[in-house]
Coordinates of C-alpha atoms and ligand atoms in Angstrom, one line a residue:
M1 CA -47.5 11.5 -33.3
I2 CA -45.5 10.2 -30.3
N3 CA -43.0 12.6 -28.7
Q4 CA -42.4 11.1 -25.3
V5 CA -38.7 10.7 -24.6
H6 CA -37.6 8.0 -22.3
N7 CA -34.4 7.8 -20.3
I8 CA -32.8 4.7 -21.6
S9 CA -29.2 3.4 -21.6
F10 CA -27.4 0.3 -22.6
P11 CA -24.8 -1.9 -20.8
I12 CA -21.3 -0.7 -21.7
S13 CA -20.9 -3.7 -24.1
E14 CA -23.0 -6.5 -25.3
P15 CA -21.3 -9.6 -24.1
H16 CA -21.0 -11.9 -27.0
A17 CA -22.3 -14.7 -24.9
L18 CA -25.5 -12.8 -24.6
D19 CA -28.0 -14.1 -27.2
Q20 CA -30.0 -11.5 -29.1
D21 CA -33.1 -12.6 -27.1
E22 CA -31.3 -11.9 -23.8
A23 CA -30.2 -8.4 -24.7
Y24 CA -31.5 -5.7 -22.3
F25 CA -31.5 -2.0 -21.6
I26 CA -31.8 0.2 -18.5
L27 CA -35.0 2.2 -18.1
K28 CA -34.9 5.1 -15.7
E29 CA -38.2 6.3 -14.4
N30 CA -39.4 8.3 -11.4
D31 CA -39.4 5.2 -9.2
G32 CA -35.9 4.2 -10.0
Q33 CA -34.2 2.2 -12.7
T34 CA -35.0 -1.2 -14.1
K35 CA -33.4 -3.7 -16.4
V36 CA -35.8 -4.5 -19.3
R37 CA -35.1 -7.3 -21.7
F38 CA -35.7 -6.6 -25.4
H39 CA -38.2 -9.4 -25.5
D40 CA -40.2 -8.0 -22.7
Y41 CA -42.4 -6.4 -25.3
D42 CA -45.5 -5.8 -23.1
R43 CA -43.6 -3.5 -20.8
I44 CA -42.1 -1.7 -23.8
Y45 CA -45.4 -1.4 -25.7
D46 CA -47.1 0.0 -22.5
R47 CA -44.9 3.1 -22.7
P48 CA -45.8 5.3 -25.6
G49 CA -42.7 5.9 -27.9
L50 CA -40.4 3.5 -26.1
Y51 CA -40.4 0.8 -28.8
E52 CA -39.7 3.4 -31.5
Q53 CA -37.0 5.1 -29.4
L54 CA -35.2 1.8 -28.6
F55 CA -35.3 -0.2 -31.8
Y56 CA -35.7 2.5 -34.5
Q57 CA -33.9 5.6 -33.2
R58 CA -31.1 4.1 -31.0
L59 CA -30.6 0.8 -32.8
R60 CA -31.5 2.0 -36.3
C61 CA -33.8 -0.8 -37.3
A62 CA -34.4 -0.6 -41.0
S63 CA -36.5 -3.7 -41.6
P64 CA -40.1 -2.7 -42.1
R65 CA -39.2 -0.1 -44.8
K66 CA -36.7 -2.5 -46.4
A67 CA -39.3 -5.3 -46.6
R68 CA -42.0 -3.0 -47.9
D69 CA -39.7 -1.5 -50.6
L70 CA -38.6 -5.0 -51.8
L71 CA -42.2 -6.3 -51.9
E72 CA -43.2 -3.2 -54.0
K73 CA -40.3 -3.8 -56.3
V74 CA -41.0 -7.5 -56.8
L75 CA -44.7 -6.8 -57.4
Q76 CA -43.8 -4.1 -59.9
D77 CA -41.6 -6.7 -61.7
N78 CA -44.6 -9.0 -61.8
R79 CA -46.9 -6.2 -63.0
M80 CA -48.8 -6.1 -59.8
D81 CA -49.4 -3.4 -57.2
L82 CA -49.5 -3.5 -53.4
S83 CA -52.8 -1.7 -53.5
E84 CA -54.4 -4.9 -54.9
L85 CA -53.3 -7.1 -52.0
R86 CA -54.9 -8.3 -48.8
V87 CA -52.1 -8.6 -46.3
L88 CA -51.8 -10.4 -43.0
D89 CA -49.1 -9.0 -40.8
L90 CA -47.9 -11.6 -38.4
G91 CA -46.3 -10.3 -35.1
A92 CA -47.9 -7.0 -35.9
G93 CA -46.8 -5.4 -32.6
N94 CA -47.6 -1.7 -32.4
G95 CA -48.0 -1.4 -36.2
M96 CA -44.6 -0.4 -37.5
M97 CA -45.0 -2.6 -40.6
G98 CA -48.8 -2.2 -41.0
E99 CA -48.6 1.6 -41.2
L100 CA -46.3 1.3 -44.2
L101 CA -48.5 -1.0 -46.2
D102 CA -50.8 0.8 -48.6
A103 CA -52.7 -2.3 -49.5
A104 CA -56.4 -3.1 -50.1
R105 CA -56.7 -4.6 -46.7
V106 CA -54.1 -5.0 -43.9
I107 CA -54.9 -7.3 -41.0
G108 CA -52.7 -7.6 -38.0
V109 CA -52.2 -10.5 -35.7
D110 CA -50.2 -10.7 -32.5
I111 CA -50.1 -12.9 -29.4
S112 CA -50.1 -9.8 -27.1
D113 CA -53.1 -7.7 -26.1
H114 CA -50.5 -5.0 -25.0
A115 CA -49.4 -4.9 -28.6
R116 CA -53.0 -4.4 -29.9
L117 CA -53.6 -1.7 -27.3
A118 CA -50.4 0.1 -28.2
C119 CA -51.3 -0.1 -31.9
E120 CA -54.8 1.3 -31.2
R121 CA -53.2 4.1 -29.2
D122 CA -50.3 5.0 -31.6
R123 CA -51.4 3.9 -35.1
P124 CA -55.1 3.4 -35.1
D125 CA -55.3 3.4 -38.9
A126 CA -52.6 0.8 -39.5
Y127 CA -54.9 -2.2 -39.7
D128 CA -58.4 -3.0 -40.9
A129 CA -58.7 -5.6 -38.2
Y130 CA -56.3 -6.7 -35.4
Y131 CA -56.5 -10.2 -33.9
V132 CA -55.0 -11.2 -30.6
T133 CA -54.2 -14.9 -30.6
D134 CA -51.3 -17.3 -30.3
M135 CA -50.9 -18.5 -33.9
C136 CA -49.4 -21.8 -32.6
H137 CA -52.9 -22.8 -31.4
L138 CA -55.2 -21.3 -34.0
D139 CA -58.8 -22.5 -33.5
A140 CA -60.8 -23.5 -36.5
E141 CA -63.4 -20.7 -36.1
L142 CA -60.8 -18.0 -36.0
A143 CA -58.9 -19.5 -38.9
A144 CA -62.1 -19.5 -41.0
E145 CA -62.7 -15.8 -40.1
M146 CA -59.2 -14.8 -40.9
K147 CA -59.4 -16.8 -44.2
S148 CA -62.6 -14.9 -45.1
W149 CA -60.4 -11.8 -45.6
Q150 CA -59.1 -13.7 -48.7
L151 CA -55.5 -13.0 -47.7
D152 CA -53.0 -13.0 -50.5
C153 CA -50.0 -11.7 -48.8
L154 CA -48.1 -12.5 -45.5
T155 CA -45.6 -10.1 -43.9
C156 CA -43.6 -11.1 -40.8
I157 CA -41.0 -8.6 -39.9
A158 CA -38.4 -8.7 -37.0
A159 CA -40.4 -11.4 -35.4
L160 CA -39.1 -14.8 -36.4
G161 CA -36.7 -16.9 -34.3
F162 CA -34.9 -16.0 -31.0
G163 CA -37.8 -16.9 -28.8
D164 CA -40.2 -14.9 -30.8
I165 CA -42.7 -16.5 -33.3
P166 CA -42.3 -20.3 -33.3
V167 CA -42.2 -22.5 -36.3
R168 CA -45.8 -23.7 -35.9
A169 CA -47.2 -20.2 -35.6
F170 CA -45.4 -19.2 -38.8
A171 CA -46.6 -22.4 -40.6
N172 CA -50.3 -21.9 -39.5
T173 CA -50.2 -18.3 -40.7
F174 CA -48.5 -19.3 -44.0
N175 CA -51.3 -21.8 -44.6
L176 CA -54.0 -19.1 -44.2
I177 CA -52.7 -17.3 -47.3
R178 CA -54.1 -18.2 -50.7
P179 CA -52.1 -20.2 -53.2
D180 CA -50.2 -17.7 -55.4
G181 CA -50.1 -15.3 -52.5
W182 CA -47.0 -13.2 -51.6
V183 CA -44.8 -13.9 -48.6
V184 CA -42.3 -11.5 -47.1
F185 CA -40.2 -12.1 -44.0
N186 CA -36.8 -11.4 -42.6
I187 CA -34.4 -13.7 -40.6
K188 CA -31.0 -13.4 -39.0
E189 CA -28.3 -14.5 -41.4
T190 CA -27.2 -17.4 -39.3
F191 CA -30.6 -19.1 -40.0
L192 CA -29.4 -19.9 -43.5
Q193 CA -26.2 -21.6 -42.3
E194 CA -26.0 -25.3 -42.6
S195 CA -24.8 -25.7 -39.0
D196 CA -28.0 -24.2 -37.7
R197 CA -30.3 -27.1 -36.9
S198 CA -33.1 -25.1 -35.2
G199 CA -36.6 -25.8 -36.3
F200 CA -37.0 -22.4 -37.8
S201 CA -33.7 -22.6 -39.7
M202 CA -34.7 -26.1 -41.1
L203 CA -38.1 -24.8 -42.2
V204 CA -36.6 -21.8 -44.0
K205 CA -34.0 -23.9 -45.7
H206 CA -36.8 -26.3 -46.8
L207 CA -38.9 -23.4 -48.2
L208 CA -35.9 -22.2 -50.2
V209 CA -35.6 -25.5 -52.1
S210 CA -39.1 -27.1 -52.0
D211 CA -42.0 -26.4 -54.2
T212 CA -43.9 -24.7 -51.4
L213 CA -42.5 -21.3 -52.1
Q214 CA -41.1 -19.7 -55.3
V215 CA -38.3 -17.3 -54.2
H216 CA -38.4 -14.0 -56.0
H217 CA -35.9 -12.0 -54.0
L218 CA -33.4 -12.8 -51.2
E219 CA -31.2 -10.1 -50.0
R220 CA -28.7 -9.6 -47.1
Y221 CA -28.9 -6.2 -45.5
R222 CA -28.3 -4.4 -42.2
H223 CA -31.3 -5.1 -40.0
R224 CA -30.1 -2.9 -37.1
I225 CA -27.1 -2.3 -34.9
S226 CA -26.4 -4.1 -31.7
I227 CA -26.1 -2.4 -28.3
D228 CA -22.4 -1.9 -28.9
G229 CA -22.8 -0.6 -32.4
R230 CA -22.0 -3.7 -34.5
A231 CA -24.1 -4.3 -37.6
L232 CA -26.6 -7.1 -37.4
F233 CA -27.2 -8.6 -40.8
Y234 CA -30.4 -10.3 -41.8
Y235 CA -31.9 -11.7 -45.0
V236 CA -35.2 -10.5 -46.3
L237 CA -37.1 -12.9 -48.6
V238 CA -39.9 -12.1 -50.9
G239 CA -41.6 -15.1 -52.5
R240 CA -44.8 -16.5 -53.9
K241 CA -46.6 -19.3 -52.1
A242 CA -47.3 -22.4 -54.2
S243 CA -48.8 -24.7 -51.6
D244 CA -49.4 -25.1 -47.9
I245 CA -46.6 -26.2 -45.5
S246 CA -47.7 -29.9 -45.0
A247 CA -48.2 -31.5 -41.6
A248 CA -45.6 -34.1 -42.6
V249 CA -42.9 -31.4 -43.0
L250 CA -43.8 -29.8 -39.7
D251 CA -43.8 -33.2 -37.9
D252 CA -40.2 -33.7 -39.0
L253 CA -39.0 -30.3 -37.5
P254 CA -37.8 -29.6 -34.0
L255 CA -40.6 -27.2 -32.9
D256 CA -38.5 -24.6 -31.1
Ligands
LIG1 C1 -40.1 -7.7 -32.4 S1 -41.8 -7.6 -32.4 C2 -42.0 -7.1 -34.1 C3 -43.2 -6.1 -34.3 C4 -43.3 -5.5 -35.7 N1 -43.4 -6.6 -36.7 C5 -42.1 -4.6 -36.0 O1 -41.5 -4.8 -37.0 O2 -41.9 -3.7 -35.3 C6 -42.4 -9.4 -32.5 C7 -43.9 -9.6 -32.2 O3 -44.2 -10.9 -32.4 C8 -45.3 -11.2 -31.4 N2 -45.4 -12.7 -31.3 C9 -44.6 -13.6 -30.6 N3 -45.0 -14.8 -30.6 C10 -46.2 -14.8 -31.3 C11 -47.2 -15.8 -31.7 N4 -47.0 -17.1 -31.3 N5 -48.3 -15.5 -32.4 C12 -48.5 -14.2 -32.7 N6 -47.6 -13.2 -32.4 C13 -46.5 -13.5 -31.7 C14 -44.8 -10.5 -30.2 O4 -45.9 -10.3 -29.2 C15 -44.3 -9.2 -30.8 O5 -45.3 -8.2 -30.8

């Protein structure tokens, strides 16, 4: 149970020129006040309760629960149950998604050791194992160890695009999941627009129409609010993996 309350405030308005990955808040502590970018996760994770206070209490993030509920619904429609699955949670952070997953096994992976330590501190029971590695550069030995968990579900929540998890990290993780495994992720709505030519947008659009993934559910919903109270809409996708993302597909994408 985390009950530490931090003194945080937001700039009066979120300039529209400010990309989501440039958003920041002001953190007042004994030694003065500092501007902390939303993507400065390590500084946020280091302070118990700050991540939850910022994204979940103030900015009303609904995504882990939404994704978990839709996964459960799709599984039910397919006469399956979450308790049968062995999940890999990519961009696990301090365990917000992991703690909601009542699965046979839940494995977390994140690039940041600060995230692992925060998870160990705040949600020690969220994962059966927690790996710290950059999934862009997964070495063969670790890939084999992760595969040995016989993973048949990938979750990746509030972590794709905007300078977070890059295309190659997502593809490498997708390819660790067994064929027929379930895949759940959310993305900002603009990623599905034709005009978005970023690598991640192109990969997601490819997944929607290729034989790599069978889409079971795609839904637009309010992910959270922005600093100035506007609704930020995302899509959540639940699908079933048919095959790996091929090297040829990846080679054709801008790797942003
Ligand atoms: C916004 S947090 C999301 C945390 C959690 N899924 C949640 O819903 O609260 C994104 C996480 O992705 C992790 N991340 C970014 N790049 C990564 C990479 N290449 N490999 C693994 N994790 C990465 C970050 O360290 C961060 O903890």
